[in-house]
């Protein structure tokens, strides 16, 4: 299999880009010709950002799993589709060929049918990183059920909220998951999430850790037993449901600046075409390359670049169950050498954490199979970029810095390996089809440089002018929320929530969120969400959460908390205990990933006369910039700030 739409050189990029902007329908129509359609589309696109209403490949019928599996069987049935490496290096790895994956997906699709799952049902997946998770995702897609994968680090309460929001009626989980030295009791968390839930008809439990689990009669069934039944029925093949191009493929929850996480919805065709196109071109993927994306399938990166894009491209996807530092900090490098990985796609936070172990764990490794490196999830600092380039890529592998979001479905701004130049800390050029624009707070396009030090550099809020095939379609169950979050800030633009620079060459550098969303170890967490969780603690009156620079995580979480519970008041010595109680509360409400790194008790928060918290001041305090807090005269009580500064952790 080769890719007729693979860009070959810099001129090819410019040509593709021009065409994609001038005649997007012709451009994407041509790319889409390379997929399997049950019925071809009538019209390539029809969209407006007002409602928003975004449609691609209108009238087309297809199933993404036919594109990820069936179409490869004849020519590459014996090729590894997924190579899986377990958490514990002493356990055997698994290689699943396209033929085997196809069979497993068909069998599990039949299991879903047998258990009453129908097209359009919402199925929640809460599993560890085992091949069965990818199989379950694909089986849902095969029968047209809408999957919603929840990352294993979320709590029962978070799951309950998501189940409720998605009106989910089925769950697929595992008894437990291995993560480094820990066993995570997934099924038991699901049981807690299901207390009082009336919608869930069936929980399918896959065995991994064989931790003791409660199996409720009439509700819970074992994956393996169900597979045995369909094997006994002789199921080898389940036809792929005919999906409309615009039918939803999945819901994935992500944090915003307000309220609870929202369910980002992507539809089948546009998502398939765009993720495949960006995969092939960003990474300069060639059909025999082994592609190792280290993200969890619980995040968008895992959806797009571990499951759907590599498989729709007939590639080989490396899947790893564990963490980069277990049993030691050479784990990634072991895997790369063991399987001769060609492309590594990981997060800056992982690079920074591995840098901290020095060169010892890297040195014993060959790493010569690597051709391309990639990063995603947060801005990469120059030091980490240089380390990655020198010690992992040995100065011969291009590093693609890929900027994108859950809402964008696929990579939006990035250099292309070996095609367009990279630049440390810069995501550089937009993908074909993507027209970025920088605007000021009023929505005016930024055309003048504001900095004398960096001539020619523009700075603004990053927006996108035209719809692309995998634009977010809606937020599940609340279309208005989608409109106000992304399409109402500025007229006729998709607003990303990020700030960016653009240089005279037209390259972009993403500076980070301009809204109240944190990026902790590449995970998005809303400050409002963390505050709500802290405020659930019985003794907490009010709290304010901001981010601060953190050497490894990128951003850490700093919480200012007004606490009136008796413990903190009685004696100062118990403050640490109260902190632990608050952390426990956040772990219960959201999950361990949202635990603040620092909690400072305060007696008041800096508020304007209209009662708005001045986060700008708190951010400076958290960043340790205590002498440049700016104007505090508009505060209701400026004395609060002095007290906060005195109590800084
Ligand atoms: C940030 C992850 C700088 C950004 C795919 C964005 C980045 C948010 C980069 C989306 C990058 C992602 N450089 N910042 N290369 N990639 N971000 O939805 O703030 O988990 O808005 O999607 O991560 O996070 P999400």
XYZ file of C-alpha atoms and ligand atoms in Angstrom:
674
model
C 0.000 0.000 0.000
C 1.339 3.411 -0.830
C -0.267 6.741 -0.272
C -0.941 8.817 -3.383
C -1.509 11.828 -1.140
C 1.884 11.549 0.560
C 3.744 14.834 0.321
C 7.270 14.345 -1.009
C 9.065 17.653 -0.514
C 8.752 21.276 0.523
C 7.360 22.341 -2.840
C 4.817 19.550 -2.525
C 3.729 20.908 0.850
C 3.224 24.410 -0.539
C 1.318 23.036 -3.490
C -0.944 20.880 -1.311
C -1.481 23.751 1.104
C -2.460 26.232 -1.601
C -4.863 23.799 -3.169
C -6.403 22.867 0.182
C -7.164 26.500 0.999
C -8.291 27.618 -2.441
C -10.360 24.578 -3.339
C -10.887 22.581 -0.140
C -13.621 20.385 -1.563
C -11.528 19.336 -4.534
C -8.558 18.744 -2.257
C -10.321 16.610 0.368
C -12.460 14.862 -2.221
C -9.289 13.628 -3.874
C -7.826 12.387 -0.580
C -11.111 10.650 0.283
C -11.019 8.688 -2.986
C -8.338 6.524 -1.357
C -10.731 4.984 1.156
C -13.385 2.300 0.992
C -16.914 3.693 0.764
C -20.113 1.688 0.714
C -21.615 4.650 -1.097
C -19.724 7.639 -2.359
C -20.527 11.123 -1.011
C -22.733 13.541 -2.927
C -21.047 16.699 -1.713
C -17.672 17.125 0.013
C -18.492 19.787 2.574
C -21.148 22.096 3.865
C -20.487 24.099 6.989
C -21.044 27.279 8.904
C -19.521 28.349 12.203
C -22.629 30.299 13.227
C -24.744 27.386 14.437
C -22.216 25.619 14.107
C -23.151 23.022 11.496
C -20.252 21.064 10.075
C -20.667 18.314 7.522
C -18.160 16.454 5.369
C -18.614 13.814 2.686
C -22.331 14.362 2.787
C -24.424 11.416 1.682
C -21.458 9.035 1.897
C -21.846 5.625 3.562
C -18.957 3.756 5.092
C -17.617 1.946 8.082
C -14.279 3.000 9.524
C -13.412 -0.589 10.475
C -13.638 -1.702 6.852
C -11.002 0.934 6.216
C -8.913 -0.086 9.224
C -9.230 -3.854 8.758
C -11.137 -5.499 5.911
C -9.463 -3.632 3.080
C -6.018 -4.744 4.257
C -6.782 -8.450 4.599
C -5.981 -9.567 1.113
C -2.693 -7.738 0.718
C -1.387 -7.683 4.280
C -3.373 -10.156 6.355
C -0.233 -11.512 8.029
C 1.255 -8.101 8.790
C 1.313 -7.032 12.449
C -1.419 -4.480 13.059
C -0.747 -4.144 16.783
C 2.378 -5.086 18.690
C 1.693 -5.055 22.391
C 4.281 -4.840 25.126
C 3.084 -5.561 28.675
C 3.797 -3.554 31.803
C 6.086 -6.257 33.178
C 8.974 -7.013 30.797
C 9.038 -10.597 32.078
C 5.614 -11.246 30.529
C 5.432 -12.105 26.813
C 4.563 -9.500 24.250
C 1.749 -10.072 21.752
C 1.702 -9.554 18.014
C -1.719 -9.290 16.410
C -1.857 -9.471 12.634
C -4.498 -7.748 10.545
C -6.230 -11.082 10.011
C -6.265 -11.840 13.721
C -7.402 -8.350 14.638
C -10.204 -8.538 12.100
C -11.383 -11.843 13.582
C -11.194 -10.542 17.146
C -13.082 -7.380 16.265
C -15.787 -9.372 14.475
C -16.124 -11.762 17.395
C -16.368 -8.989 19.913
C -18.834 -7.133 17.685
C -20.983 -10.263 17.884
C -20.566 -10.244 21.679
C -21.877 -6.696 21.687
C -24.885 -7.722 19.571
C -25.512 -10.736 21.819
C -25.578 -8.442 24.815
C -28.107 -6.113 23.269
C -25.857 -3.293 22.040
C -27.318 -1.535 18.992
C -26.215 1.101 16.529
C -26.253 4.516 18.215
C -25.979 3.150 21.789
C -23.324 4.787 23.950
C -20.759 2.334 25.263
C -18.344 3.439 27.943
C -14.882 1.859 27.949
C -12.848 1.950 31.154
C -9.929 -0.386 30.568
C -6.178 -0.633 30.853
C -3.851 -0.449 27.872
C -4.317 -3.948 26.532
C -5.131 -4.935 22.937
C -8.694 -5.702 24.045
C -9.230 -1.966 24.502
C -8.411 -1.339 20.838
C -10.543 -4.372 19.924
C -13.480 -3.018 21.923
C -13.140 0.428 20.324
C -13.149 -1.099 16.840
C -15.984 -3.502 17.643
C -18.154 -0.566 18.711
C -17.300 1.240 15.482
C -18.086 -1.915 13.513
C -21.668 -2.058 14.751
C -22.127 1.714 14.899
C -22.239 2.006 18.678
C -20.717 5.249 19.960
C -17.715 4.588 22.159
C -16.670 6.820 24.986
C -13.321 5.834 26.450
C -12.586 7.076 29.959
C -8.961 7.269 31.060
C -8.139 4.855 33.904
C -7.053 7.723 36.181
C -10.552 9.129 36.590
C -12.569 8.451 39.725
C -15.928 6.724 40.163
C -17.620 10.108 40.515
C -16.125 11.327 37.209
C -17.252 8.142 35.516
C -20.745 8.503 36.962
C -20.957 12.071 35.615
C -19.832 10.957 32.158
C -22.171 7.954 32.088
C -24.987 10.255 32.971
C -24.075 12.922 30.427
C -23.627 10.379 27.618
C -26.719 8.438 28.715
C -24.550 5.367 28.334
C -26.185 1.967 28.508
C -23.185 -0.376 28.319
C -19.770 -0.587 29.932
C -16.683 -2.537 28.977
C -14.023 -2.736 31.640
C -11.289 -4.946 33.084
C -10.938 -6.525 36.494
C -7.882 -4.362 36.939
C -4.990 -2.685 35.140
C -1.236 -2.790 35.652
C 0.498 0.555 35.718
C 4.106 0.438 36.852
C 4.226 -1.076 40.319
C 0.508 -0.476 40.856
C -2.612 -2.536 40.176
C -5.636 -0.357 39.531
C -8.953 -1.998 40.480
C -10.979 -0.827 37.478
C -14.059 -2.978 37.978
C -14.383 -1.943 41.579
C -14.263 1.738 40.531
C -16.995 0.973 37.974
C -19.080 -0.691 40.694
C -18.833 2.491 42.763
C -19.760 4.585 39.723
C -22.831 2.425 39.145
C -24.394 2.821 42.578
C -27.849 4.174 41.804
C -27.344 4.032 38.017
C -30.447 2.720 36.249
C -29.353 2.954 32.613
C -26.518 0.477 32.412
C -27.795 -2.815 31.064
C -24.569 -4.758 30.872
C -20.983 -4.586 32.089
C -18.515 -6.723 30.132
C -15.394 -7.482 32.166
C -12.124 -8.474 30.535
C -9.615 -10.384 32.650
C -6.220 -8.844 33.105
C -5.009 -8.744 36.705
C -7.450 -11.359 38.015
C -8.127 -9.203 41.019
C -11.208 -10.334 42.933
C -14.254 -8.587 41.518
C -17.926 -8.654 42.311
C -19.942 -9.969 39.363
C -23.620 -9.087 39.598
C -26.035 -11.602 38.158
C -27.975 -10.221 35.223
C -25.640 -7.257 34.769
C -21.993 -8.361 34.692
C -20.497 -10.877 32.268
C -16.926 -11.957 31.532
C -15.417 -11.022 28.168
C -13.806 -14.453 27.798
C -17.074 -16.350 28.418
C -18.873 -14.231 25.861
C -16.120 -14.831 23.297
C -16.370 -18.585 23.915
C -20.067 -18.410 23.125
C -19.566 -16.642 19.801
C -16.698 -18.964 18.928
C -19.070 -21.867 19.581
C -21.649 -20.159 17.333
C -18.911 -20.175 14.690
C -18.756 -16.402 14.285
C -15.850 -15.477 12.017
C -17.283 -12.430 10.377
C -19.737 -9.704 11.290
C -20.727 -7.315 8.506
C -19.785 -3.708 9.107
C -22.793 -1.499 9.770
C -23.438 1.049 7.009
C -22.754 4.362 8.695
C -23.677 7.743 7.415
C -20.583 9.925 6.947
C -21.918 12.230 9.648
C -22.986 9.568 12.160
C -21.099 10.023 15.424
C -18.090 7.747 15.878
C -17.225 8.583 19.452
C -17.606 10.893 22.407
C -14.500 11.886 24.313
C -14.760 14.028 27.426
C -12.415 16.939 27.872
C -12.062 19.854 30.261
C -12.927 23.433 29.496
C -12.717 26.651 31.432
C -16.182 26.298 32.935
C -18.355 23.563 34.360
C -18.025 19.844 34.005
C -16.033 18.192 31.197
C -17.849 18.202 27.876
C -18.345 15.310 25.527
C -16.575 16.178 22.288
C -18.256 14.387 19.385
C -16.467 13.328 16.202
C -18.213 11.802 13.214
C -17.080 8.875 11.113
C -15.891 10.043 7.701
C -14.217 13.386 8.292
C -12.353 12.035 11.304
C -11.142 9.005 9.363
C -9.896 10.990 6.370
C -8.235 13.754 8.369
C -6.450 11.559 10.940
C -5.143 9.284 8.205
C -3.951 12.186 6.053
C -2.162 13.914 8.927
C -0.639 10.637 10.135
C 0.901 9.797 6.776
C 2.163 13.308 6.141
C 3.261 14.584 9.549
C 5.292 11.507 10.382
C 6.249 10.766 6.776
C 4.853 7.320 7.429
C 5.805 4.466 5.148
C 3.801 1.257 5.212
C 6.400 -0.890 6.962
C 7.270 1.580 9.684
C 6.604 0.605 13.283
C 4.868 3.519 14.917
C 5.018 3.883 18.695
C 2.582 6.342 20.211
C 3.014 6.340 23.980
C -0.300 8.022 24.808
C -3.134 6.227 26.556
C -6.173 5.366 24.422
C -8.163 7.281 27.039
C -6.947 10.521 25.417
C -7.481 11.814 21.887
C -3.874 11.105 20.902
C -4.419 7.416 21.575
C -7.708 7.394 19.641
C -6.315 9.101 16.569
C -2.689 8.014 16.367
C -2.599 4.660 18.100
C -5.811 3.131 16.824
C -7.587 4.743 13.909
C -4.913 6.442 11.780
C -2.185 3.782 11.862
C -4.725 1.044 11.134
C -6.548 2.935 8.394
C -3.093 3.453 6.851
C -2.349 -0.289 7.060
C 0.497 0.422 9.456
C 1.891 -1.268 12.537
C 0.991 0.324 15.837
C 3.080 -0.347 18.927
C 1.031 -0.355 22.105
C 2.588 -0.254 25.574
C 0.740 -1.080 28.764
C 3.132 0.427 31.308
C 4.863 3.662 32.200
C 8.245 5.012 30.984
C 9.966 4.571 34.353
C 8.995 1.010 35.267
C 10.853 -1.144 36.065
C 13.430 1.503 35.177
C 13.829 4.644 33.110
C 15.129 2.676 30.111
C 11.735 1.132 29.334
C 10.944 3.157 26.185
C 14.453 2.580 24.860
C 14.185 -1.176 25.552
C 10.953 -1.311 23.576
C 12.417 0.669 20.683
C 15.386 -1.694 20.433
C 13.329 -4.842 20.967
C 10.847 -4.107 18.183
C 12.988 -1.818 16.000
C 10.553 1.039 16.352
C 10.885 3.620 13.576
C 8.735 6.477 14.832
C 8.309 7.541 18.444
C 5.477 9.908 19.378
C 5.444 11.030 22.998
C 4.810 13.958 25.333
C 7.307 16.601 26.490
C 6.497 15.700 30.096
C 7.747 12.134 29.506
C 10.931 13.478 27.895
C 11.562 15.819 30.825
C 10.965 13.103 33.352
C 13.362 10.741 31.544
C 15.979 13.487 31.221
C 15.982 13.596 34.996
C 17.495 10.095 35.097
C 20.554 11.174 33.158
C 22.080 9.384 30.190
C 22.688 6.069 31.953
C 19.399 4.436 30.911
C 19.782 5.709 27.319
C 23.426 4.781 26.806
C 23.053 1.009 26.765
C 20.661 1.313 23.848
C 21.139 1.317 20.122
C 18.035 3.271 19.003
C 19.297 3.211 15.412
C 15.921 2.028 14.098
C 14.437 5.454 14.877
C 13.751 7.697 11.878
C 11.272 10.252 13.179
C 10.412 11.631 16.620
C 7.281 13.478 17.613
C 5.865 15.411 20.546
C 2.337 16.365 21.490
C 0.218 17.745 24.295
C 2.081 20.811 25.511
C 4.740 23.250 24.449
C 8.194 21.673 24.431
C 10.961 23.656 26.087
C 14.240 24.006 24.241
C 16.226 21.954 26.735
C 13.935 18.959 26.356
C 13.867 19.376 22.576
C 17.677 19.399 22.440
C 17.965 16.343 24.668
C 15.416 14.439 22.585
C 17.183 15.457 19.401
C 20.716 14.662 20.545
C 20.340 11.600 22.752
C 17.315 9.856 21.279
C 17.338 11.000 17.651
C 21.179 11.160 17.541
C 20.799 14.381 15.554
C 19.442 12.473 12.573
C 15.721 12.216 13.256
C 13.436 15.133 12.502
C 11.269 16.037 15.505
C 7.692 16.934 14.666
C 6.082 19.218 17.238
C 2.397 18.546 16.677
C -0.136 21.034 17.972
C -3.771 19.977 18.095
C -6.692 19.314 20.465
C -9.388 16.816 21.359
C -11.777 19.086 19.469
C -9.680 19.151 16.308
C -9.507 15.341 16.058
C -6.134 15.400 14.340
C -2.861 17.339 14.039
C -3.401 20.975 13.002
C -0.031 22.705 13.106
C 3.242 20.816 12.835
C 6.334 20.480 10.770
C 6.354 17.411 8.527
C 9.219 14.984 9.010
C 11.812 15.409 6.281
C 9.494 17.697 4.317
C 9.172 21.017 6.140
C 11.837 22.325 8.531
C 11.472 21.960 12.291
C 12.372 24.576 14.870
C 12.820 23.920 18.589
C 9.755 25.066 20.495
C 7.778 25.853 17.351
C 4.943 23.782 15.912
C 5.698 25.724 12.693
C 3.369 25.306 9.675
C -0.336 24.547 9.417
C -1.423 21.264 7.884
C -3.095 21.419 4.490
C -6.696 22.490 5.029
C -5.898 24.523 8.135
C -5.994 28.294 8.023
C -4.890 29.734 11.367
C -5.347 33.374 12.302
C -4.195 35.372 15.331
C -6.706 37.798 16.801
C -6.646 40.259 19.677
C -9.191 40.200 22.493
C -11.687 42.097 20.348
C -11.403 39.597 17.563
C -9.426 41.881 15.244
C -6.775 40.100 13.234
C -3.325 40.915 14.616
C -1.235 42.487 11.891
C 1.270 44.543 13.848
C 4.112 43.330 15.944
C 3.928 44.366 19.583
C 7.461 43.501 20.569
C 10.612 45.408 19.618
C 12.838 42.588 20.766
C 11.451 40.141 18.265
C 10.842 42.061 15.088
C 8.191 40.696 12.822
C 6.651 38.453 15.453
C 2.903 38.667 15.880
C 1.175 37.528 19.023
C -2.491 36.727 19.534
C -5.243 34.289 20.312
C -5.123 31.357 17.953
C -8.232 30.793 15.826
C -9.008 28.780 12.708
C -10.842 30.264 9.742
C -12.189 27.307 7.813
C -13.698 24.011 8.853
C -11.519 20.942 8.315
C -12.858 17.385 8.041
C -12.398 16.462 11.727
C -13.703 19.664 13.293
C -15.669 19.003 16.492
C -19.307 18.415 15.499
C -21.022 19.070 18.802
C -20.725 18.612 22.536
C -22.895 15.657 23.356
C -26.396 16.540 24.448
C -25.735 20.291 24.449
C -25.064 21.871 21.084
C -25.316 25.375 22.488
C -22.355 24.631 24.730
C -20.324 23.741 21.659
C -21.294 27.012 20.033
C -20.514 29.207 23.022
C -17.260 27.441 23.842
C -15.661 27.423 20.431
C -17.591 29.466 17.898
C -19.070 32.438 19.752
C -15.971 34.157 21.151
C -15.081 35.546 17.726
C -17.339 35.856 14.700
C -16.954 33.099 12.149
C -13.852 31.644 13.765
C -13.112 28.486 15.700
C -11.349 29.625 18.883
C -8.744 27.209 20.216
C -8.246 28.654 23.702
C -4.495 28.853 22.996
C -2.214 31.818 22.504
C 0.444 31.790 19.792
C 3.217 33.693 18.026
C 3.692 33.827 14.274
C 6.976 34.818 12.663
C 7.586 36.339 9.252
C 8.063 32.900 7.730
C 4.482 32.062 8.750
C 5.534 29.588 11.439
C 3.602 29.268 14.690
C 4.786 28.858 18.235
C 2.080 27.873 20.696
C 2.505 29.610 24.036
C -0.214 27.801 26.015
C -3.776 28.325 27.122
C -5.203 31.789 27.417
C -8.297 30.542 29.241
C -8.601 28.931 32.668
C -7.509 25.521 31.524
C -4.354 23.926 32.915
C -2.077 21.541 31.099
C -0.592 19.199 33.676
C 1.702 16.546 32.230
C -0.048 17.045 28.909
C -3.487 16.480 30.478
C -6.117 19.170 30.270
C -7.698 20.119 33.556
C -10.081 23.028 34.096
C -9.333 25.244 37.092
C -13.077 25.535 37.748
C -13.338 21.757 37.874
C -10.569 21.488 40.482
C -12.078 24.348 42.486
C -15.482 22.646 42.497
C -13.860 19.457 43.774
C -11.933 21.276 46.529
C -15.095 23.142 47.517
C -16.862 19.824 48.071
C -14.687 19.327 51.142
C -16.843 20.068 54.195
C -14.484 22.620 55.734
C -13.721 24.589 52.580
C -15.467 27.919 52.078
C -13.931 28.931 48.791
C -10.901 28.225 46.648
C -9.038 29.518 43.636
C -6.797 27.369 41.489
C -4.068 28.530 39.122
C -1.190 26.910 37.279
C 2.510 27.510 37.875
C 5.588 26.382 35.945
C 6.638 22.879 36.941
C 9.935 21.347 35.797
C 8.511 18.000 34.774
C 4.752 18.363 34.499
C 4.938 21.605 32.518
C 2.335 23.093 34.816
C 1.616 22.319 38.437
C -1.641 23.013 40.263
C -1.574 25.683 42.978
C -4.690 26.019 45.154
C -5.505 28.943 47.442
C -8.064 27.722 49.942
C -10.216 29.455 52.533
C -10.829 26.881 55.208
C -12.946 27.256 58.308
C -13.167 23.678 59.446
C -12.180 23.153 63.070
C -8.992 21.210 62.328
C -7.044 23.987 60.672
C -8.275 26.535 63.176
C -7.474 24.541 66.281
C -3.794 24.175 65.741
C -1.533 25.049 62.901
C 0.119 21.671 63.092
C -2.845 19.914 61.535
C -2.752 21.928 58.299
C -0.945 19.088 56.553
C -3.640 16.681 57.607
C -6.279 18.999 56.180
C -4.280 19.242 52.974
C -4.340 15.475 52.736
C -8.095 15.468 53.304
C -8.527 17.967 50.490
C -6.345 15.875 48.178
C -8.448 12.871 49.057
C -11.579 14.823 48.175
C -10.176 15.852 44.787
C -9.128 12.241 44.145
C -12.693 11.114 44.870
C -14.399 13.769 42.807
C -12.092 13.873 39.761
C -9.205 11.447 40.182
C -5.554 11.537 41.209
C -4.528 13.450 38.059
C -6.216 16.612 39.354
C -4.577 16.699 42.794
C -3.082 20.123 43.558
C 0.691 20.160 44.013
C 0.444 22.998 46.507
C -2.336 24.100 48.838
C -2.008 27.443 50.584
C -4.561 28.342 53.253
C -5.645 31.956 53.071
C -8.248 34.020 54.868
C -9.444 35.812 51.745
C -9.019 35.860 47.976
C -8.158 38.948 45.921
C -11.470 40.055 44.467
C -12.629 43.040 42.497
C -15.504 45.114 43.840
C -17.841 43.132 41.629
C -16.683 39.926 43.315
C -14.501 38.507 40.559
C -11.350 36.699 41.650
C -8.262 38.405 40.189
C -6.466 35.313 38.992
C -3.761 37.384 37.391
C -2.471 38.207 40.881
C -2.741 34.643 42.120
C -0.914 33.410 39.047
C 1.965 35.785 39.761
C 2.062 34.654 43.386
C 2.101 30.997 42.331
C 4.854 31.726 39.819
C 6.889 33.326 42.611
C 6.833 36.787 41.025
C 6.031 38.475 44.279
C 7.410 41.870 43.503
C 5.543 42.530 40.278
C 1.951 41.851 41.179
C 0.691 44.811 39.194
C -2.111 47.137 40.101
C -4.022 45.955 43.180
C -5.885 49.211 43.775
C -9.104 47.970 42.183
C -9.342 45.186 44.743
C -12.050 45.128 47.325
C -9.438 44.520 50.007
C -5.824 45.002 48.883
C -4.560 43.802 52.292
C -5.523 40.241 51.334
C -2.660 40.245 48.856
C -0.048 41.055 51.523
C -1.268 38.181 53.618
C -1.165 35.807 50.649
C 2.360 36.882 49.740
C 3.515 36.269 53.330
C 2.082 32.790 53.329
C 3.550 31.671 49.982
C 4.636 28.043 49.950
C -1.915 21.901 24.259
C -3.960 16.917 22.908
C 1.890 23.343 22.549
C -2.703 23.115 23.822
C -3.651 16.517 21.451
C -4.026 22.527 23.396
C 0.110 21.921 22.776
C -4.196 21.393 24.369
C 0.646 21.074 21.782
C -5.061 20.288 23.831
C 1.896 21.441 21.193
C -1.256 20.262 22.466
N 2.474 22.583 21.607
N 0.727 23.049 23.137
N 2.495 20.692 20.287
N -0.227 20.054 21.622
N -1.060 21.379 23.182
O -7.274 18.230 23.992
O -2.859 23.980 24.912
O -5.645 16.910 25.397
O -5.096 23.437 23.456
O -5.249 17.384 22.978
O -2.873 20.917 24.620
O -5.082 19.190 24.707
P -5.885 17.875 24.323
